[in-house]
Amino acid sequence: MTLTVLDPLLSDAAAEQMVELWHGYGTYGQYSNEGFDTNFAPELSQRYDAAVNFVRTGGRFGRVGEDRKLLAARTNYFRETYFYGEHACSPGIEAFRDDDSLLDAARRLHDRPIAVPAIVYANVLLPGQELAVHTDVPEFRGANRRILPQWLLVVMRHSELFEDWRLRIATGIAYFGEASGGDLAYYPDGAAGPAAVYAPRHNTAALLDTDSVFHGVDRVAGDDGPLALLKPGMRLHHEGDRRWTVRTADDVVVAEYATDDLRYSVSWKAYCFANDEERSAWEGHVDDLELDVILDRLLDDLRRRDVLAAGERPPDAELGKLLIDTYVEFPAPVPA
């Protein structure tokens, strides 16, 4: 799997507008707060797969000696969605969403002539934070993150049992600002191969198939002492003059940062279609998947693999953990 670098991505003026949009959005919630209520195995967090692997292995470099609460804070970064189909569109994001260079790179990645912008969201990492190695949340006709748990969608992709329904998605990760660290680590030869690294620069983008390629973000440089105070439910606020604070739900300031302390990236995703018929099948919900069909197919495959006995059906949360362990094979950590 290849990675395409767009350098520069935008004009200088357009790149500065993205920084202004970042500041102007004002406040960002934690990734742990993202997600939609789902009926299947609600006991498992949305990205239970990546989170458990991160805590178990200590991340890409196997830092297993750290306190678990601190490890959790390292991956509980800040995120907000700027665009998601008809559901959300922040004023000022339209030019970035429809950028021709991103659309052209997406078409080339999947060798499909039709590319449709799907989602744009911002990730903001504090000094000392990182993104656990993972693959992104894929989508299938009738099955997406608004309907099913994110970890289940990841399982579906890795099982390769639902390829006829899978949407081919290209992801461009655009970088703005002057933070240090936070390199993009990705595995072009699969989970068994070595990681390659892209060092972000202002106004560049890296585009790849993140639904298929394991990737993560190495730690952002700087003072990571305040992470010990980070708790779920806190928010990041822009206070003006390129200054930021992390505040509790009661509006108590627990940390302060400058804009250039923070690693800001904007992830852009597009659906890629081979022809109008394929696009129409998606838009018209032709042969959409439903949860019972998905689970039946996965259960049949587990029995075929002798992971489950004939007729065996564990409780939902237990089944979820079994599915992750069976189908999602993460890259092994390497010494720092």
Short mmCIF file of C-alpha atoms in Angstrom, two decimals:
data_model
loop_
_atom_site.label_atom_id
_atom_site.label_comp_id
_atom_site.label_asym_id
_atom_site.label_seq_id
_atom_site.Cartn_x
_atom_site.Cartn_y
_atom_site.Cartn_z
CA MET A 1 0.00 0.00 0.00
CA THR A 2 1.44 3.35 -1.01
CA LEU A 3 1.33 6.74 0.63
CA THR A 4 0.94 9.89 -1.46
CA VAL A 5 2.34 13.17 -0.11
CA LEU A 6 0.81 16.47 -1.26
CA ASP A 7 3.35 19.24 -0.65
CA PRO A 8 2.20 21.94 -0.58
CA LEU A 9 -1.42 21.01 -0.20
CA LEU A 10 -3.03 24.47 -0.35
CA SER A 11 -2.03 28.01 -1.15
CA ASP A 12 -0.42 29.91 1.73
CA ALA A 13 -3.59 31.93 2.20
CA ALA A 14 -5.83 28.84 2.23
CA ALA A 15 -3.54 27.10 4.72
CA GLU A 16 -3.74 30.10 7.03
CA GLN A 17 -7.53 29.97 6.72
CA MET A 18 -7.42 26.37 8.01
CA VAL A 19 -5.49 27.55 11.07
CA GLU A 20 -8.06 30.30 11.58
CA LEU A 21 -10.87 27.74 11.27
CA TRP A 22 -9.12 25.63 13.93
CA HIS A 23 -8.95 28.60 16.29
CA GLY A 24 -12.41 29.87 15.41
CA TYR A 25 -14.12 26.55 16.09
CA GLY A 26 -13.30 27.37 19.68
CA THR A 27 -13.60 24.21 21.71
CA TYR A 28 -12.78 20.54 21.15
CA GLY A 29 -14.01 17.49 23.03
CA GLN A 30 -12.07 14.34 23.78
CA TYR A 31 -12.07 11.40 21.40
CA SER A 32 -13.37 9.14 24.18
CA ASN A 33 -16.61 11.15 24.08
CA GLU A 34 -17.12 10.55 20.36
CA GLY A 35 -19.44 7.89 19.09
CA PHE A 36 -23.09 7.03 18.89
CA ASP A 37 -25.15 4.85 21.17
CA THR A 38 -25.32 1.33 19.79
CA ASN A 39 -27.47 -1.56 20.92
CA PHE A 40 -24.94 -4.30 20.28
CA ALA A 41 -22.40 -4.90 23.10
CA PRO A 42 -22.61 -1.37 24.55
CA GLU A 43 -20.20 -2.48 27.30
CA LEU A 44 -17.33 -2.21 24.81
CA SER A 45 -15.99 1.26 23.99
CA GLN A 46 -16.17 2.37 20.36
CA ARG A 47 -12.50 1.61 19.66
CA TYR A 48 -12.10 -1.17 22.19
CA ASP A 49 -9.82 -2.98 19.74
CA ALA A 50 -7.15 -0.28 19.51
CA ALA A 51 -7.41 0.85 23.14
CA VAL A 52 -6.92 -2.62 24.62
CA ASN A 53 -4.01 -3.36 22.29
CA PHE A 54 -2.37 -0.04 23.25
CA VAL A 55 -2.64 -0.68 26.99
CA ARG A 56 -1.54 -4.30 26.60
CA THR A 57 1.51 -3.56 24.45
CA GLY A 58 2.45 -0.01 25.49
CA GLY A 59 2.05 1.34 21.97
CA ARG A 60 4.33 1.20 18.93
CA PHE A 61 7.47 1.24 21.08
CA GLY A 62 6.22 -1.12 23.79
CA ARG A 63 6.27 1.30 26.73
CA VAL A 64 4.54 -1.11 29.09
CA GLY A 65 5.91 0.32 32.33
CA GLU A 66 3.68 3.40 32.42
CA ASP A 67 0.66 3.78 34.64
CA ARG A 68 -2.50 2.71 32.82
CA LYS A 69 -4.29 5.97 33.58
CA LEU A 70 -1.40 7.91 32.05
CA LEU A 71 -1.41 5.62 29.01
CA ALA A 72 -5.14 6.26 28.61
CA ALA A 73 -4.55 10.03 28.81
CA ARG A 74 -1.88 9.77 26.11
CA THR A 75 -4.45 8.51 23.62
CA ASN A 76 -7.46 10.57 24.76
CA TYR A 77 -6.79 13.38 22.32
CA PHE A 78 -9.26 16.02 21.13
CA ARG A 79 -11.51 15.76 18.08
CA GLU A 80 -14.38 17.56 16.37
CA THR A 81 -16.12 16.85 13.07
CA TYR A 82 -16.23 19.66 10.51
CA PHE A 83 -18.22 17.79 7.85
CA TYR A 84 -20.11 14.50 7.70
CA GLY A 85 -22.49 14.24 4.75
CA GLU A 86 -25.72 16.00 5.58
CA HIS A 87 -25.18 15.79 9.33
CA ALA A 88 -22.60 18.56 9.93
CA CYS A 89 -20.76 21.18 7.94
CA SER A 90 -18.73 23.91 9.63
CA PRO A 91 -18.69 27.19 7.69
CA GLY A 92 -15.35 27.67 5.97
CA ILE A 93 -14.54 23.98 5.46
CA GLU A 94 -16.08 23.73 1.99
CA ALA A 95 -12.96 24.67 -0.03
CA PHE A 96 -10.84 22.12 1.83
CA ARG A 97 -13.55 19.47 1.56
CA ASP A 98 -13.73 19.90 -2.22
CA ASP A 99 -9.99 20.35 -2.85
CA ASP A 100 -9.06 19.03 -6.32
CA SER A 101 -5.64 17.70 -5.31
CA LEU A 102 -7.17 15.52 -2.59
CA LEU A 103 -9.91 14.30 -4.92
CA ASP A 104 -7.41 13.45 -7.67
CA ALA A 105 -5.15 11.56 -5.25
CA ALA A 106 -8.15 9.61 -3.95
CA ARG A 107 -9.14 8.54 -7.46
CA ARG A 108 -5.58 7.34 -8.13
CA LEU A 109 -5.31 5.47 -4.83
CA HIS A 110 -8.28 3.21 -5.55
CA ASP A 111 -8.13 3.44 -9.35
CA ARG A 112 -11.74 4.61 -9.37
CA PRO A 113 -12.88 7.64 -11.38
CA ILE A 114 -15.55 8.89 -8.94
CA ALA A 115 -14.58 10.40 -5.59
CA VAL A 116 -17.18 11.87 -3.22
CA PRO A 117 -16.13 13.76 -0.05
CA ALA A 118 -17.50 11.89 2.95
CA ILE A 119 -16.15 13.29 6.21
CA VAL A 120 -13.72 15.92 7.51
CA TYR A 121 -12.64 15.95 11.15
CA ALA A 122 -9.90 17.56 13.21
CA ASN A 123 -7.54 15.83 15.63
CA VAL A 124 -5.65 17.91 18.20
CA LEU A 125 -2.92 16.24 20.25
CA LEU A 126 -1.26 17.72 23.32
CA PRO A 127 2.46 17.31 24.02
CA GLY A 128 3.02 13.70 25.06
CA GLN A 129 -0.10 12.38 23.35
CA GLU A 130 -0.09 9.82 20.56
CA LEU A 131 -2.50 7.79 18.47
CA ALA A 132 -2.49 4.06 19.10
CA VAL A 133 -1.66 1.87 16.12
CA HIS A 134 -4.94 1.01 14.43
CA THR A 135 -6.86 0.88 11.19
CA ASP A 136 -9.62 3.42 10.66
CA VAL A 137 -13.34 2.78 10.85
CA PRO A 138 -14.53 1.50 7.46
CA GLU A 139 -18.01 1.71 6.00
CA PHE A 140 -20.22 -0.76 4.21
CA ARG A 141 -23.56 -0.37 2.51
CA GLY A 142 -25.98 -0.20 5.41
CA ALA A 143 -23.26 -0.33 8.06
CA ASN A 144 -21.41 2.72 9.35
CA ARG A 145 -20.30 4.37 12.61
CA ARG A 146 -23.74 5.91 13.19
CA ILE A 147 -25.35 2.48 13.27
CA LEU A 148 -22.82 -0.10 14.49
CA PRO A 149 -19.97 -0.07 17.02
CA GLN A 150 -16.75 1.14 15.46
CA TRP A 151 -14.80 -1.92 16.60
CA LEU A 152 -17.33 -4.19 14.84
CA LEU A 153 -16.85 -2.33 11.55
CA VAL A 154 -13.08 -2.80 11.94
CA VAL A 155 -13.62 -6.52 12.52
CA MET A 156 -15.73 -6.70 9.38
CA ARG A 157 -12.92 -5.19 7.30
CA HIS A 158 -10.24 -7.48 8.70
CA SER A 159 -12.40 -10.57 8.33
CA GLU A 160 -12.71 -9.89 4.56
CA LEU A 161 -16.17 -11.45 4.71
CA PHE A 162 -18.00 -8.29 3.58
CA GLU A 163 -15.91 -6.99 0.70
CA ASP A 164 -18.86 -6.95 -1.70
CA TRP A 165 -20.49 -4.30 0.52
CA ARG A 166 -17.38 -2.30 1.48
CA LEU A 167 -16.98 1.32 0.40
CA ARG A 168 -13.49 2.12 -0.87
CA ILE A 169 -12.39 5.12 1.18
CA ALA A 170 -9.33 7.30 0.68
CA THR A 171 -8.04 9.27 3.66
CA GLY A 172 -5.95 12.41 3.41
CA ILE A 173 -4.32 13.59 6.65
CA ALA A 174 -3.54 17.29 6.33
CA TYR A 175 -1.20 19.08 8.71
CA PHE A 176 -1.24 22.71 9.77
CA GLY A 177 0.89 24.45 12.38
CA GLU A 178 4.43 24.11 13.68
CA ALA A 179 4.24 21.45 16.39
CA SER A 180 7.22 19.10 16.84
CA GLY A 181 6.89 15.33 16.83
CA GLY A 182 3.67 13.50 16.14
CA ASP A 183 5.11 11.62 13.15
CA LEU A 184 2.75 9.42 11.15
CA ALA A 185 3.85 5.78 11.42
CA TYR A 186 2.29 3.37 8.94
CA TYR A 187 2.79 -0.22 7.81
CA PRO A 188 2.87 -0.37 4.00
CA ASP A 189 3.71 -4.10 3.94
CA GLY A 190 1.08 -5.15 6.43
CA ALA A 191 1.09 -5.84 10.16
CA ALA A 192 4.02 -8.24 9.86
CA GLY A 193 6.22 -5.70 8.08
CA PRO A 194 8.20 -2.75 9.45
CA ALA A 195 6.76 0.71 10.01
CA ALA A 196 7.53 3.61 7.69
CA VAL A 197 7.41 7.16 9.02
CA TYR A 198 6.21 10.45 7.58
CA ALA A 199 7.29 13.58 9.47
CA PRO A 200 4.48 16.16 9.16
CA ARG A 201 5.09 19.68 7.89
CA HIS A 202 2.76 22.66 7.78
CA ASN A 203 0.43 22.68 4.76
CA THR A 204 1.13 19.13 3.61
CA ALA A 205 -1.02 16.03 3.45
CA ALA A 206 -0.42 12.29 3.43
CA LEU A 207 -3.05 10.21 1.61
CA LEU A 208 -3.53 6.45 1.96
CA ASP A 209 -6.10 3.69 2.59
CA THR A 210 -6.27 3.95 6.37
CA ASP A 211 -9.08 1.37 6.54
CA SER A 212 -6.58 -1.26 5.37
CA VAL A 213 -3.15 0.05 6.45
CA PHE A 214 -2.23 -0.01 10.13
CA HIS A 215 -1.00 3.38 11.27
CA GLY A 216 -0.56 5.53 14.35
CA VAL A 217 0.90 8.83 15.51
CA ASP A 218 4.09 8.97 17.55
CA ARG A 219 4.21 11.19 20.62
CA VAL A 220 4.04 14.93 20.20
CA ALA A 221 7.11 16.69 21.61
CA GLY A 222 6.97 19.01 24.62
CA ASP A 223 6.12 19.05 28.30
CA ASP A 224 3.84 16.09 28.97
CA GLY A 225 3.51 16.73 32.71
CA PRO A 226 -0.06 18.07 32.48
CA LEU A 227 -1.26 14.73 31.03
CA ALA A 228 -1.32 13.36 34.58
CA LEU A 229 -4.22 15.76 35.22
CA LEU A 230 -6.18 14.86 32.09
CA LYS A 231 -9.49 13.14 32.80
CA PRO A 232 -12.39 12.03 30.57
CA GLY A 233 -14.91 14.78 29.90
CA MET A 234 -12.43 17.66 29.71
CA ARG A 235 -12.38 20.06 26.77
CA LEU A 236 -9.74 22.06 24.92
CA HIS A 237 -10.59 25.77 24.52
CA HIS A 238 -9.03 28.45 22.34
CA GLU A 239 -8.69 31.56 24.50
CA GLY A 240 -7.57 33.91 21.73
CA ASP A 241 -4.10 35.14 20.77
CA ARG A 242 -3.03 31.56 19.88
CA ARG A 243 -3.43 30.39 23.49
CA TRP A 244 -5.31 27.27 24.61
CA THR A 245 -6.53 25.82 27.90
CA VAL A 246 -7.74 22.40 28.95
CA ARG A 247 -10.74 22.78 31.27
CA THR A 248 -12.86 20.48 33.37
CA ALA A 249 -16.64 20.31 33.01
CA ASP A 250 -16.73 22.82 35.90
CA ASP A 251 -14.56 25.21 33.85
CA VAL A 252 -11.42 24.73 35.96
CA VAL A 253 -8.20 25.22 33.98
CA VAL A 254 -5.82 22.26 34.34
CA ALA A 255 -3.32 23.06 31.56
CA GLU A 256 -2.30 25.85 29.19
CA TYR A 257 -0.69 25.63 25.75
CA ALA A 258 0.34 27.73 22.78
CA THR A 259 -0.89 26.90 19.29
CA ASP A 260 2.55 25.66 18.23
CA ASP A 261 2.60 23.21 21.16
CA LEU A 262 -0.33 21.30 19.66
CA ARG A 263 -0.29 18.83 16.79
CA TYR A 264 -3.25 19.76 14.59
CA SER A 265 -4.31 17.58 11.70
CA VAL A 266 -7.44 17.47 9.57
CA SER A 267 -8.52 14.10 8.25
CA TRP A 268 -10.37 14.12 4.94
CA LYS A 269 -12.18 11.05 3.65
CA ALA A 270 -13.78 10.34 0.30
CA TYR A 271 -15.82 7.44 -1.03
CA CYS A 272 -14.42 6.15 -4.32
CA PHE A 273 -16.64 4.43 -6.90
CA ALA A 274 -15.81 2.50 -10.06
CA ASN A 275 -18.90 3.73 -11.91
CA ASP A 276 -22.30 5.39 -11.53
CA GLU A 277 -23.96 2.03 -10.89
CA GLU A 278 -21.75 1.40 -7.86
CA ARG A 279 -22.42 4.88 -6.55
CA SER A 280 -26.17 4.48 -7.10
CA ALA A 281 -26.18 1.21 -5.16
CA TRP A 282 -24.71 3.07 -2.19
CA GLU A 283 -27.01 6.09 -2.51
CA GLY A 284 -30.08 3.89 -3.07
CA HIS A 285 -29.27 1.51 -0.20
CA VAL A 286 -29.30 -1.48 -2.52
CA ASP A 287 -28.70 -4.77 -0.68
CA ASP A 288 -27.77 -3.01 2.57
CA LEU A 289 -26.31 -5.09 5.38
CA GLU A 290 -28.18 -5.56 8.65
CA LEU A 291 -26.76 -6.51 12.03
CA ASP A 292 -28.25 -10.02 12.15
CA VAL A 293 -26.80 -10.84 8.71
CA ILE A 294 -23.38 -9.53 9.78
CA LEU A 295 -23.34 -11.53 13.02
CA ASP A 296 -24.59 -14.72 11.36
CA ARG A 297 -21.80 -14.55 8.79
CA LEU A 298 -19.15 -13.91 11.44
CA LEU A 299 -20.49 -16.68 13.70
CA ASP A 300 -20.52 -19.16 10.82
CA ASP A 301 -16.89 -18.30 10.08
CA LEU A 302 -15.86 -18.69 13.73
CA ARG A 303 -17.43 -22.15 13.73
CA ARG A 304 -15.71 -23.01 10.46
CA ARG A 305 -12.42 -22.04 12.10
CA ASP A 306 -13.29 -24.20 15.14
CA VAL A 307 -13.15 -21.12 17.35
CA LEU A 308 -16.75 -21.84 18.36
CA ALA A 309 -18.59 -25.13 18.52
CA ALA A 310 -21.66 -25.73 16.37
CA GLY A 311 -24.57 -23.73 17.75
CA GLU A 312 -22.40 -21.90 20.30
CA ARG A 313 -23.21 -18.18 20.73
CA PRO A 314 -21.41 -16.25 23.51
CA PRO A 315 -22.98 -13.15 25.12
CA ASP A 316 -22.55 -10.00 23.02
CA ALA A 317 -19.59 -8.42 24.86
CA GLU A 318 -17.76 -11.73 25.07
CA LEU A 319 -18.44 -12.33 21.40
CA GLY A 320 -17.11 -8.87 20.57
CA LYS A 321 -13.81 -9.57 22.32
CA LEU A 322 -13.56 -12.93 20.58
CA LEU A 323 -14.14 -11.34 17.17
CA ILE A 324 -11.42 -8.75 17.77
CA ASP A 325 -8.93 -11.38 18.95
CA THR A 326 -9.72 -13.62 15.99
CA TYR A 327 -9.63 -11.15 13.12
CA VAL A 328 -7.59 -8.05 14.08
CA GLU A 329 -3.87 -8.85 14.11
CA PHE A 330 -1.93 -5.78 15.22
CA PRO A 331 1.71 -5.06 14.40
CA ALA A 332 4.09 -6.11 17.16
CA PRO A 333 5.74 -3.27 19.12
CA VAL A 334 9.42 -2.57 18.63
CA PRO A 335 11.93 -1.24 21.19
CA ALA A 336 12.29 2.55 21.21
#
